[in-house]
CSV table of C-alpha atoms in Angstrom, one decimal:
chain,number,residue,atom,x,y,z
A,229,MET,CA,0.0,0.0,0.0
A,230,CYS,CA,1.4,3.4,-1.0
A,231,THR,CA,-0.4,6.6,-0.1
A,232,PRO,CA,0.9,10.2,-0.9
A,233,THR,CA,0.4,12.3,2.2
A,234,SER,CA,1.7,15.7,0.9
A,235,PRO,CA,2.3,17.3,-2.5
A,236,THR,CA,5.3,16.6,-4.7
A,237,SER,CA,8.2,19.0,-4.2
A,238,GLY,CA,10.1,20.7,-7.0
A,239,ARG,CA,13.3,20.4,-4.9
A,240,GLY,CA,13.9,16.7,-5.8
A,241,ARG,CA,13.6,15.4,-2.3
A,242,VAL,CA,11.1,12.6,-1.3
A,243,ARG,CA,10.1,11.5,2.2
A,244,LEU,CA,8.8,8.0,2.7
A,245,ASN,CA,7.2,6.6,5.8
A,246,VAL,CA,7.6,2.9,5.6
A,247,GLY,CA,5.8,1.0,8.3
A,248,GLY,CA,6.3,3.9,10.7
A,249,ARG,CA,10.0,4.6,9.9
A,250,VAL,CA,10.7,7.7,7.9
A,251,PHE,CA,13.3,7.7,5.1
A,252,GLU,CA,14.3,10.8,3.1
A,253,THR,CA,16.0,10.5,-0.3
A,254,THR,CA,16.1,12.1,-3.7
A,255,ALA,CA,13.8,11.6,-6.7
A,256,ALA,CA,16.9,10.7,-8.7
A,257,THR,CA,17.6,7.7,-6.4
A,258,LEU,CA,14.1,6.4,-6.7
A,259,ALA,CA,14.1,7.0,-10.5
A,260,ALA,CA,17.2,4.8,-10.7
A,261,ALA,CA,14.9,1.9,-9.8
A,262,GLY,CA,13.4,2.2,-13.3
A,263,ARG,CA,10.0,3.2,-14.5
A,264,ASP,CA,8.7,-0.4,-14.4
A,265,THR,CA,9.2,-0.5,-10.6
A,266,MET,CA,6.9,0.8,-7.9
A,267,LEU,CA,9.4,3.3,-6.6
A,268,GLY,CA,10.3,4.6,-10.1
A,269,ALA,CA,6.7,5.0,-11.0
A,270,MET,CA,6.0,6.8,-7.8
A,271,ILE,CA,8.0,9.9,-8.9
A,272,ASP,CA,7.4,9.5,-12.7
A,273,ALA,CA,5.3,12.5,-13.9
A,274,SER,CA,3.4,10.4,-16.4
A,275,TRP,CA,2.3,8.0,-13.6
A,276,ASN,CA,2.0,10.4,-10.7
A,277,SER,CA,-0.5,13.3,-11.2
A,278,THR,CA,0.0,14.8,-7.8
A,279,PRO,CA,0.5,18.6,-8.3
A,280,HIS,CA,3.9,20.2,-7.4
A,281,SER,CA,4.3,22.5,-4.4
A,282,PRO,CA,7.2,24.4,-2.9
A,283,ALA,CA,6.0,23.5,0.6
A,284,GLY,CA,8.5,20.7,1.2
A,285,PRO,CA,9.4,17.2,0.0
A,286,ALA,CA,6.7,14.8,-1.1
A,287,GLU,CA,5.9,12.3,1.5
A,288,TYR,CA,4.5,8.8,0.9
A,289,PHE,CA,3.3,6.2,3.3
A,290,ILE,CA,4.1,2.6,2.4
A,291,ASP,CA,2.7,-0.1,4.7
A,292,ARG,CA,5.6,-2.5,4.4
A,293,ASP,CA,8.7,-3.8,6.3
A,294,PRO,CA,11.0,-0.9,7.1
A,295,SER,CA,14.1,-3.0,7.7
A,296,SER,CA,14.0,-4.5,4.2
A,297,PHE,CA,13.3,-1.1,2.7
A,298,ALA,CA,16.5,0.3,4.3
A,299,VAL,CA,18.5,-2.4,2.5
A,300,LEU,CA,16.8,-1.8,-0.8
A,301,LEU,CA,17.2,2.0,-0.6
A,302,ASP,CA,20.9,1.5,0.2
A,303,LEU,CA,21.2,-0.8,-2.9
A,304,LEU,CA,19.7,2.0,-5.1
A,305,ARG,CA,22.1,4.5,-3.6
A,306,THR,CA,25.3,2.5,-3.7
A,307,GLY,CA,24.8,-0.5,-6.0
A,308,ALA,CA,25.9,-2.8,-3.2
A,309,LEU,CA,23.8,-5.3,-1.3
A,310,HIS,CA,24.4,-5.4,2.5
A,311,VAL,CA,22.0,-7.6,4.4
A,312,PRO,CA,22.2,-7.2,8.2
A,313,PRO,CA,22.4,-10.5,10.2
A,314,GLY,CA,19.0,-10.2,11.8
A,315,LEU,CA,17.1,-9.8,8.4
A,316,PRO,CA,16.0,-13.2,6.9
A,317,GLU,CA,16.8,-13.3,3.2
A,318,PRO,CA,13.3,-14.7,2.3
A,319,THR,CA,11.8,-11.5,3.9
A,320,LEU,CA,14.1,-9.3,1.8
A,321,TYR,CA,13.3,-11.2,-1.4
A,322,ARG,CA,9.5,-10.9,-0.7
A,323,GLU,CA,9.8,-7.1,-0.2
A,324,ALA,CA,12.1,-6.8,-3.2
A,325,LEU,CA,9.4,-8.5,-5.3
A,326,TYR,CA,6.8,-6.1,-4.0
A,327,TYR,CA,8.8,-3.1,-5.1
A,328,GLY,CA,9.9,-4.6,-8.4
A,329,LEU,CA,13.5,-4.8,-7.4
A,330,LEU,CA,14.0,-8.6,-7.2
A,331,ASP,CA,16.1,-8.7,-10.4
A,332,ARG,CA,18.4,-6.0,-9.0
A,333,VAL,CA,18.8,-7.7,-5.7
A,334,ARG,CA,19.7,-11.0,-7.4
A,335,ALA,CA,22.2,-9.2,-9.7
A,336,ALA,CA,23.9,-7.6,-6.6
A,337,ARG,CA,23.9,-10.9,-4.8
A,338,VAL,CA,25.2,-13.2,-7.6
A,339,GLY,CA,27.9,-12.0,-9.9
A,340,ASP,CA,28.4,-12.9,-13.5
A,341,PHE,CA,29.2,-16.6,-13.9
A,342,ASP,CA,32.9,-17.4,-13.7
A,343,GLY,CA,33.9,-21.0,-13.1
A,344,ASP,CA,37.2,-20.0,-11.5
A,345,ARG,CA,35.5,-17.8,-8.9
A,346,LEU,CA,32.6,-20.1,-7.9
A,347,ARG,CA,31.8,-20.5,-4.3
A,348,LEU,CA,29.5,-23.0,-2.6
A,349,ALA,CA,26.3,-21.1,-1.7
A,350,ALA,CA,24.0,-23.9,-0.4
A,351,SER,CA,23.5,-27.7,-0.2
A,352,VAL,CA,19.9,-28.8,-0.5
A,353,ALA,CA,18.9,-32.2,0.9
A,354,GLY,CA,16.3,-33.9,-1.3
A,355,ARG,CA,13.3,-35.8,0.0
A,356,ALA,CA,12.3,-37.7,-3.1
A,357,ALA,CA,12.3,-41.4,-3.3
A,358,GLY,CA,14.3,-43.1,-6.0
A,359,ASP,CA,17.7,-42.6,-7.5
A,360,PRO,CA,18.6,-39.2,-8.8
A,361,THR,CA,18.4,-38.9,-12.5
A,362,ALA,CA,19.0,-35.3,-13.6
A,363,VAL,CA,19.3,-31.7,-12.4
A,364,ARG,CA,18.5,-28.8,-14.7
A,365,ALA,CA,19.2,-25.1,-14.1
A,366,ALA,CA,16.3,-22.7,-14.8
A,367,PRO,CA,16.9,-19.4,-16.7
A,368,ASP,CA,15.9,-17.4,-13.6
A,369,GLY,CA,18.3,-19.0,-11.2
A,370,GLY,CA,16.1,-21.8,-9.9
A,371,CYS,CA,16.4,-25.5,-10.8
A,372,CYS,CA,14.5,-28.8,-11.0
A,373,VAL,CA,15.6,-32.3,-10.0
A,374,ALA,CA,14.3,-35.6,-11.5
A,375,HIS,CA,14.6,-38.8,-9.5
A,376,GLY,CA,13.7,-41.6,-11.9
A,377,GLY,CA,10.1,-41.8,-10.7
A,378,ALA,CA,7.2,-39.7,-11.9
A,379,ALA,CA,7.8,-36.6,-9.9
A,380,VAL,CA,10.2,-33.7,-10.6
A,381,ARG,CA,11.1,-31.4,-7.7
A,382,VAL,CA,11.1,-27.7,-8.7
A,383,TYR,CA,12.9,-24.9,-6.8
A,384,ASN,CA,12.7,-21.2,-7.3
A,385,TRP,CA,15.9,-19.0,-7.3
A,386,MET,CA,15.6,-18.6,-3.5
A,387,LEU,CA,15.8,-22.5,-3.4
A,388,GLU,CA,12.2,-22.7,-2.0
A,389,GLU,CA,10.5,-25.8,-3.2
A,390,ARG,CA,7.5,-25.3,-5.4
A,391,ARG,CA,4.7,-27.8,-6.1
A,392,PRO,CA,6.2,-31.0,-7.7
A,393,VAL,CA,5.6,-31.7,-11.4
A,394,TYR,CA,4.2,-35.1,-12.1
A,395,SER,CA,4.4,-36.7,-15.5
A,396,LEU,CA,1.2,-37.8,-17.3
A,397,SER,CA,-0.2,-41.0,-15.9
A,398,HIS,CA,2.7,-41.0,-13.5
A,399,ALA,CA,5.0,-42.5,-16.0
A,400,PRO,CA,8.8,-42.7,-15.1
A,401,VAL,CA,10.7,-39.6,-16.2
A,402,ASN,CA,13.8,-40.0,-18.4
A,403,ASP,CA,14.7,-36.3,-18.9
A,404,VAL,CA,13.6,-32.8,-18.1
A,405,ALA,CA,14.3,-29.4,-19.7
A,406,TYR,CA,13.3,-25.8,-19.3
A,407,LEU,CA,11.5,-24.3,-22.3
A,408,ASN,CA,11.6,-21.0,-20.5
A,409,ALA,CA,11.5,-20.0,-16.8
A,410,ALA,CA,7.8,-20.7,-16.5
A,411,THR,CA,7.6,-23.9,-18.7
A,412,LEU,CA,9.0,-27.3,-17.9
A,413,LEU,CA,9.3,-30.2,-20.4
A,414,LEU,CA,9.2,-33.8,-19.2
A,415,ALA,CA,10.3,-36.8,-21.3
A,416,ALA,CA,8.7,-40.0,-19.9
A,417,ARG,CA,8.8,-43.7,-20.6
A,418,ASP,CA,6.0,-45.6,-22.4
A,419,ARG,CA,4.4,-48.1,-20.1
A,420,PRO,CA,4.5,-51.6,-21.5
A,421,GLY,CA,1.3,-53.7,-21.5
A,422,HIS,CA,-1.0,-50.7,-21.9
A,423,HIS,CA,-1.8,-51.0,-25.6
A,424,GLY,CA,-4.6,-48.8,-26.8
A,425,LYS,CA,-4.5,-46.7,-23.6
A,426,ASP,CA,-2.8,-43.4,-22.6
A,427,THR,CA,0.4,-44.8,-21.2
A,428,GLY,CA,1.8,-41.4,-20.1
A,429,GLY,CA,4.9,-41.8,-22.2
A,430,GLY,CA,6.3,-39.1,-24.5
A,431,VAL,CA,6.8,-35.4,-24.0
A,432,ALA,CA,4.6,-32.9,-22.3
A,433,ALA,CA,4.9,-29.3,-21.2
A,434,PHE,CA,4.0,-28.2,-17.6
A,435,CYS,CA,3.8,-24.9,-15.7
A,436,ALA,CA,6.9,-24.7,-13.6
A,437,LEU,CA,5.1,-22.5,-11.1
A,438,ASN,CA,2.1,-24.8,-10.2
A,439,GLY,CA,2.8,-28.1,-12.0
A,440,LYS,CA,-0.3,-28.0,-14.2
A,441,PRO,CA,0.0,-29.6,-17.7
A,442,ARG,CA,-0.1,-27.2,-20.6
A,443,HIS,CA,0.0,-29.4,-23.7
A,444,ARG,CA,1.4,-32.8,-24.9
A,445,PHE,CA,3.8,-33.3,-27.8
A,446,ARG,CA,2.6,-36.3,-29.8
A,447,VAL,CA,4.2,-38.4,-32.5
A,448,ALA,CA,1.8,-39.3,-35.3
A,449,HIS,CA,2.2,-41.4,-38.5
A,450,GLY,CA,-0.5,-41.1,-41.1
A,451,ARG,CA,-2.4,-38.8,-38.6
A,452,GLU,CA,-2.5,-41.7,-36.1
A,453,PRO,CA,-0.9,-40.9,-32.7
A,454,ARG,CA,1.6,-43.4,-31.6
A,455,SER,CA,2.8,-44.2,-28.1
A,456,PHE,CA,6.5,-43.9,-27.6
A,457,THR,CA,9.2,-43.5,-25.0
A,458,ALA,CA,11.0,-40.1,-24.9
A,459,GLY,CA,14.6,-40.1,-23.9
A,460,ALA,CA,16.8,-36.9,-24.1
A,461,LEU,CA,15.3,-33.4,-24.6
A,462,ALA,CA,16.6,-30.2,-26.2
A,463,VAL,CA,15.3,-26.8,-27.4
A,464,ASP,CA,16.8,-24.7,-30.2
A,465,GLY,CA,18.6,-22.0,-28.3
A,466,ALA,CA,17.4,-18.9,-26.5
A,467,GLY,CA,14.4,-18.4,-28.7
A,468,SER,CA,13.1,-21.8,-27.8
A,469,THR,CA,10.7,-22.1,-30.8
A,470,ARG,CA,11.2,-25.9,-31.3
A,471,VAL,CA,11.4,-28.9,-29.0
A,472,PHE,CA,13.4,-32.0,-29.8
A,473,ALA,CA,13.4,-35.5,-28.2
A,474,SER,CA,14.9,-38.9,-28.9
A,475,CYS,CA,12.1,-41.4,-29.4
A,476,LYS,CA,11.6,-45.1,-29.3
A,477,GLY,CA,8.2,-46.4,-30.4
A,478,ARG,CA,6.5,-49.8,-30.5
A,479,LEU,CA,6.5,-50.0,-34.2
A,480,ASN,CA,8.9,-47.9,-36.3
A,481,GLU,CA,9.0,-44.7,-34.4
A,482,TYR,CA,12.8,-44.8,-33.7
A,483,GLY,CA,14.6,-41.5,-34.2
A,484,VAL,CA,14.4,-37.8,-33.2
A,485,ALA,CA,11.1,-35.8,-33.3
A,486,VAL,CA,10.7,-32.1,-33.5
A,487,TRP,CA,7.6,-30.0,-32.4
A,488,ASP,CA,6.5,-26.4,-32.5
A,489,ALA,CA,7.1,-25.2,-28.9
A,490,ASP,CA,4.1,-22.9,-28.8
A,491,THR,CA,1.4,-25.2,-30.3
A,492,GLY,CA,2.8,-28.6,-29.5
A,493,GLU,CA,2.3,-29.7,-33.1
A,494,GLN,CA,4.7,-32.1,-34.7
A,495,ALA,CA,7.0,-30.4,-37.1
A,496,GLY,CA,9.0,-33.4,-38.3
A,497,PHE,CA,10.6,-36.8,-37.5
A,498,LEU,CA,14.0,-38.0,-38.5
A,499,TYR,CA,14.2,-41.8,-38.6
A,500,GLU,CA,17.4,-43.3,-37.5
A,501,PRO,CA,19.4,-44.8,-40.4
A,502,PRO,CA,21.0,-48.3,-40.1
A,503,GLY,CA,23.8,-48.4,-37.6
A,504,CYS,CA,22.9,-45.0,-36.0
A,505,ALA,CA,20.9,-45.4,-32.8
A,506,LEU,CA,19.3,-42.0,-32.6
A,507,GLY,CA,16.3,-43.3,-30.6
A,508,ASP,CA,18.7,-44.4,-27.8
A,509,ALA,CA,20.4,-41.0,-27.5
A,510,GLU,CA,20.9,-39.8,-24.0
A,511,ARG,CA,22.1,-36.2,-24.9
A,512,LEU,CA,20.7,-33.7,-27.4
A,513,GLN,CA,22.1,-30.3,-27.8
A,514,TRP,CA,21.3,-27.5,-30.2
A,515,VAL,CA,24.4,-26.1,-32.0
A,516,ASP,CA,23.7,-22.4,-32.9
A,517,ASP,CA,26.7,-21.9,-35.2
A,518,THR,CA,25.6,-24.7,-37.5
A,519,SER,CA,21.9,-24.7,-36.9
A,520,THR,CA,22.1,-28.4,-36.2
A,521,LEU,CA,21.1,-30.8,-33.4
A,522,MET,CA,23.9,-32.8,-31.8
A,523,VAL,CA,22.6,-36.3,-30.9
A,524,ALA,CA,25.0,-38.3,-28.7
A,525,THR,CA,24.4,-42.0,-28.0
A,526,MET,CA,27.0,-43.1,-25.4
A,527,PHE,CA,28.4,-46.1,-23.7
A,528,PRO,CA,27.2,-48.0,-21.7
A,529,ARG,CA,23.7,-47.5,-23.1
A,530,ALA,CA,25.1,-48.5,-26.4
A,531,ASP,CA,27.9,-51.0,-27.2
A,532,SER,CA,29.8,-48.2,-28.9
A,533,SER,CA,29.4,-44.4,-28.6
A,534,SER,CA,28.3,-42.3,-31.6
A,535,ILE,CA,27.7,-38.6,-32.2
A,536,THR,CA,25.6,-37.1,-35.0
A,537,LEU,CA,24.7,-33.6,-36.1
A,538,LEU,CA,21.2,-33.5,-37.7
A,539,ASP,CA,20.1,-30.8,-40.0
A,540,PHE,CA,16.3,-30.6,-39.9
A,541,ARG,CA,16.1,-28.1,-42.7
A,542,ASP,CA,16.6,-31.0,-45.2
A,543,ARG,CA,16.4,-33.9,-42.7
A,544,SER,CA,20.0,-34.9,-43.3
A,545,ILE,CA,23.0,-36.0,-41.3
A,546,ALA,CA,25.5,-33.1,-41.5
A,547,TRP,CA,28.3,-34.8,-39.6
A,548,SER,CA,28.9,-38.1,-37.7
A,549,TRP,CA,31.4,-40.0,-35.7
A,550,SER,CA,31.4,-43.4,-34.1
A,551,GLU,CA,33.6,-45.6,-32.0
A,552,ALA,CA,32.5,-48.7,-34.0
A,553,GLY,CA,35.4,-50.1,-36.0
A,554,THR,CA,38.1,-48.1,-34.3
A,555,PRO,CA,41.0,-50.0,-32.6
A,556,ALA,CA,40.4,-50.6,-28.9
A,557,SER,CA,43.1,-49.3,-26.6
A,558,LEU,CA,44.6,-51.5,-23.9
A,559,GLU,CA,42.2,-49.8,-21.3
A,560,GLU,CA,39.2,-49.9,-23.7
A,561,LYS,CA,38.4,-46.3,-23.2
A,562,ARG,CA,34.9,-45.5,-24.1
A,563,ALA,CA,33.3,-42.0,-24.5
A,564,VAL,CA,30.5,-41.7,-21.9
A,565,ASP,CA,29.4,-38.1,-22.4
A,566,ALA,CA,29.8,-35.4,-25.0
A,567,VAL,CA,29.2,-31.6,-25.4
A,568,ALA,CA,29.4,-29.3,-28.4
A,569,MET,CA,31.7,-26.5,-27.6
A,570,GLU,CA,30.7,-22.8,-28.0
A,571,ASP,CA,33.1,-22.3,-30.9
A,572,GLY,CA,30.8,-24.3,-33.1
A,573,ARG,CA,33.8,-26.3,-34.4
A,574,THR,CA,34.6,-28.8,-31.7
A,575,VAL,CA,32.9,-31.6,-29.7
A,576,CYS,CA,34.4,-32.6,-26.4
A,577,VAL,CA,34.0,-36.1,-25.0
A,578,VAL,CA,35.0,-37.7,-21.8
A,579,ASN,CA,35.7,-41.4,-21.1
A,580,GLN,CA,35.1,-43.5,-18.0
A,581,TYR,CA,38.6,-42.7,-16.7
A,582,ASP,CA,38.0,-38.9,-16.8
A,583,ASP,CA,40.2,-38.3,-19.8
A,584,LEU,CA,39.1,-35.5,-22.1
A,585,GLY,CA,39.0,-35.9,-25.9
A,586,PHE,CA,38.2,-33.5,-28.7
A,587,LEU,CA,36.5,-34.1,-32.1
A,588,ASP,CA,36.9,-31.6,-35.0
A,589,LEU,CA,33.5,-31.0,-36.6
A,590,ARG,CA,35.3,-30.0,-39.8
A,591,LYS,CA,36.4,-33.7,-40.2
A,592,SER,CA,34.4,-36.9,-40.5
A,593,GLY,CA,35.1,-40.6,-40.5
A,594,ALA,CA,38.6,-41.9,-39.9
A,595,ALA,CA,40.0,-38.4,-40.2
A,596,GLY,CA,37.8,-37.3,-37.4
A,597,GLY,CA,39.2,-39.4,-34.6
A,598,VAL,CA,39.3,-38.4,-31.0
A,599,ARG,CA,42.3,-36.5,-29.7
A,600,TRP,CA,42.6,-37.9,-26.2
A,601,ARG,CA,44.5,-36.3,-23.4
A,602,SER,CA,44.9,-37.2,-19.8
A,603,ARG,CA,45.2,-33.6,-18.5
A,604,SER,CA,41.8,-34.0,-16.8
A,605,LYS,CA,43.3,-36.5,-14.3
A,606,LEU,CA,45.1,-33.6,-12.7
A,607,ALA,CA,41.8,-32.3,-11.5
A,608,ALA,CA,41.8,-34.7,-8.6
A,609,MET,CA,45.3,-33.7,-7.5
A,610,VAL,CA,44.7,-30.0,-7.2
A,611,GLY,CA,45.6,-28.9,-3.7
A,612,GLY,CA,47.2,-32.2,-2.9
A,613,GLY,CA,45.6,-35.4,-1.9
A,614,LYS,CA,44.9,-38.7,-3.5
A,615,LYS,CA,42.4,-39.2,-6.3
A,616,LYS,CA,39.1,-40.3,-4.7
A,617,GLU,CA,37.6,-43.4,-6.2
A,618,LYS,CA,34.1,-43.3,-7.6
A,619,ALA,CA,31.4,-44.1,-5.1
A,620,CYS,CA,29.8,-46.6,-7.3
A,621,GLY,CA,30.1,-48.3,-10.7
A,622,GLU,CA,26.7,-47.3,-11.9
A,623,GLU,CA,26.0,-45.3,-15.0
A,624,ALA,CA,24.9,-42.4,-12.9
A,625,CYS,CA,28.5,-42.0,-11.6
A,626,TYR,CA,30.2,-41.7,-15.0
A,627,PRO,CA,31.7,-38.3,-15.8
A,628,LYS,CA,29.5,-35.5,-17.3
A,629,LEU,CA,30.4,-32.4,-19.3
A,630,ALA,CA,29.2,-28.9,-19.8
A,631,ALA,CA,30.5,-25.8,-21.7
A,632,HIS,CA,29.6,-22.3,-20.6
A,633,GLY,CA,31.1,-18.9,-21.0
A,634,GLY,CA,34.2,-20.2,-22.9
A,635,GLN,CA,35.0,-22.7,-20.1
A,636,LEU,CA,34.7,-26.4,-20.0
A,637,PHE,CA,33.4,-28.3,-17.0
A,638,ALA,CA,33.8,-32.0,-16.2
A,639,SER,CA,32.6,-34.0,-13.2
A,640,THR,CA,35.3,-36.2,-11.8
A,641,GLY,CA,34.1,-38.4,-8.9
A,642,ASP,CA,32.9,-36.0,-6.3
A,643,ALA,CA,34.4,-32.8,-7.8
A,644,ILE,CA,33.9,-30.5,-10.8
A,645,SER,CA,37.0,-29.7,-12.8
A,646,VAL,CA,37.1,-26.3,-14.7
A,647,PHE,CA,39.2,-25.9,-17.9
A,648,SER,CA,39.8,-22.4,-19.3
A,649,GLY,CA,41.6,-20.8,-22.3
A,650,PRO,CA,41.9,-21.8,-25.9
A,651,ASP,CA,43.7,-25.1,-24.9
A,652,TYR,CA,41.3,-25.8,-22.0
A,653,VAL,CA,43.9,-25.9,-19.3
A,654,LEU,CA,42.8,-27.0,-15.9
A,655,THR,CA,42.3,-23.9,-13.8
A,656,SER,CA,40.0,-24.8,-10.8
A,657,THR,CA,38.5,-27.8,-9.0
A,658,LEU,CA,35.3,-27.5,-7.1
A,659,ARG,CA,34.8,-29.9,-4.3
A,660,GLY,CA,32.7,-29.5,-1.1
A,661,GLY,CA,29.1,-29.6,0.0
A,662,GLY,CA,26.8,-32.6,-0.3
A,663,GLY,CA,28.2,-34.1,2.9
A,664,ASP,CA,28.5,-37.8,2.2
A,665,GLY,CA,26.1,-37.5,-0.7
A,666,GLY,CA,28.4,-39.6,-2.9
A,667,ALA,CA,29.8,-39.1,-6.4
A,668,ILE,CA,28.3,-36.5,-8.8
A,669,CYS,CA,25.7,-38.1,-11.1
A,670,ASP,CA,24.8,-34.9,-13.0
A,671,PHE,CA,25.3,-31.1,-13.0
A,672,SER,CA,23.8,-28.1,-14.9
A,673,ILE,CA,24.7,-24.5,-15.5
A,674,GLY,CA,22.2,-21.7,-16.0
A,675,GLY,CA,20.8,-18.5,-14.3
A,676,ASP,CA,24.4,-17.7,-13.3
A,677,ARG,CA,24.6,-20.8,-11.1
A,678,LEU,CA,26.1,-24.2,-11.1
A,679,PHE,CA,23.9,-27.0,-9.7
A,680,VAL,CA,25.5,-30.3,-8.8
A,681,LEU,CA,23.5,-33.5,-8.1
A,682,HIS,CA,25.0,-36.3,-6.0
A,683,SER,CA,24.4,-39.9,-6.5
A,684,GLU,CA,23.2,-40.7,-2.9
A,685,GLU,CA,20.7,-39.0,-0.6
A,686,ASN,CA,19.4,-36.8,-3.5
A,687,VAL,CA,21.6,-33.9,-2.3
A,688,PHE,CA,22.3,-31.0,-4.7
A,689,ASP,CA,24.8,-28.2,-4.3
A,690,VAL,CA,24.5,-24.7,-5.5
A,691,TRP,CA,27.6,-22.8,-6.6
A,692,GLU,CA,27.6,-19.0,-7.3
A,693,THR,CA,30.1,-16.4,-8.4
A,694,PRO,CA,30.3,-13.6,-5.8
A,695,PRO,CA,29.9,-10.1,-7.2
A,696,LEU,CA,33.1,-8.1,-7.7
A,697,PRO,CA,33.7,-5.4,-5.0
A,698,ILE,CA,32.4,-1.9,-5.8
A,699,ILE,CA,35.8,-0.4,-4.8
């Protein structure tokens, strides 16, 4: 509630009575909040029609928490966020939302993402039953966690748990992705033995705020909807106009499907060619520079790993690589994850021994072999100490990869290794949090945060980059 109690002054001073505590500031300070905020609109002539008077500064009464307002006013004055020990952060965030300053508070609290300056901000203990499957960062700084069952736990950027999202017909979830901050995509398994019924498998969109379903993405052949199991998910970049999923059907629906993100209508289906298991892919990634979709089917889900770039403009394979037919090393190294680098020319892979390898997208076939290097093994030795063995031999404990902001990230046991520079030199190792949560089974970067999901106890860690000092 905001009530003007005296005319607006021409001297540029404004007095605010917030919950009985009087603050005096300048109109310029309030205007710095922006016209789309409550405080900015309060002194904007086009919004505030209160006549000017030389009698004194304008005074407004705002029936809100004065302690939080003091912090927010100081943020507008100095650009720095200083939260006193006695003020709960949820209270501050609630008040910032009321004034329209939540984005500014978050920007002051969390700096621009830098893998070499990350600090552990929180460890969140999960309560879901089942083994952890995937963690996905939301564009607004929140995240969601899938646990192999039908439920996906959703958290806002304050790490407060929202209503869980349940897949259709409570089918087991294989993957989850954010279409945008308000929309969550779930890929679920087709239930065997339910012929002619809605098995709950496939892909569906849900509201990330309340868990309600929005629409379902169906695969149809000859206008006949077919049941299928959806595996990995992806969207085509920041615009998010298309949704992709690897598919396995009961008849011949093996391949990768694409849908219009807004309408849910099927826009195409690329069937897997012989020897290329697109339907079993466990990672899909849109590659902006080439306008192609990277489809990675990795060991141990497949006998040999393969990576394919699909061009949906003409439904063709633009590039491909496979381990099949290549000489096996003495250690039988197998690629277990892959990520397309941001330069648009390279794919990085990692094997079960944490070695990094690189593929040149400008080469194919035998000429496009992996350039392996063991530099990643140094990650476990940073700061001294002996390399920690993996907590389990399950697929969930195999290394994972991500590329963000020109840096490469790889999970190695219970730590994240950060590689920087054009040659991707090891520059940092992130270890801590999770307690005895076990090895890292998945991690995700987004919303200026790194989320790390552990294989036991469903614990996930949140890493943030602290803002640079003002002075």
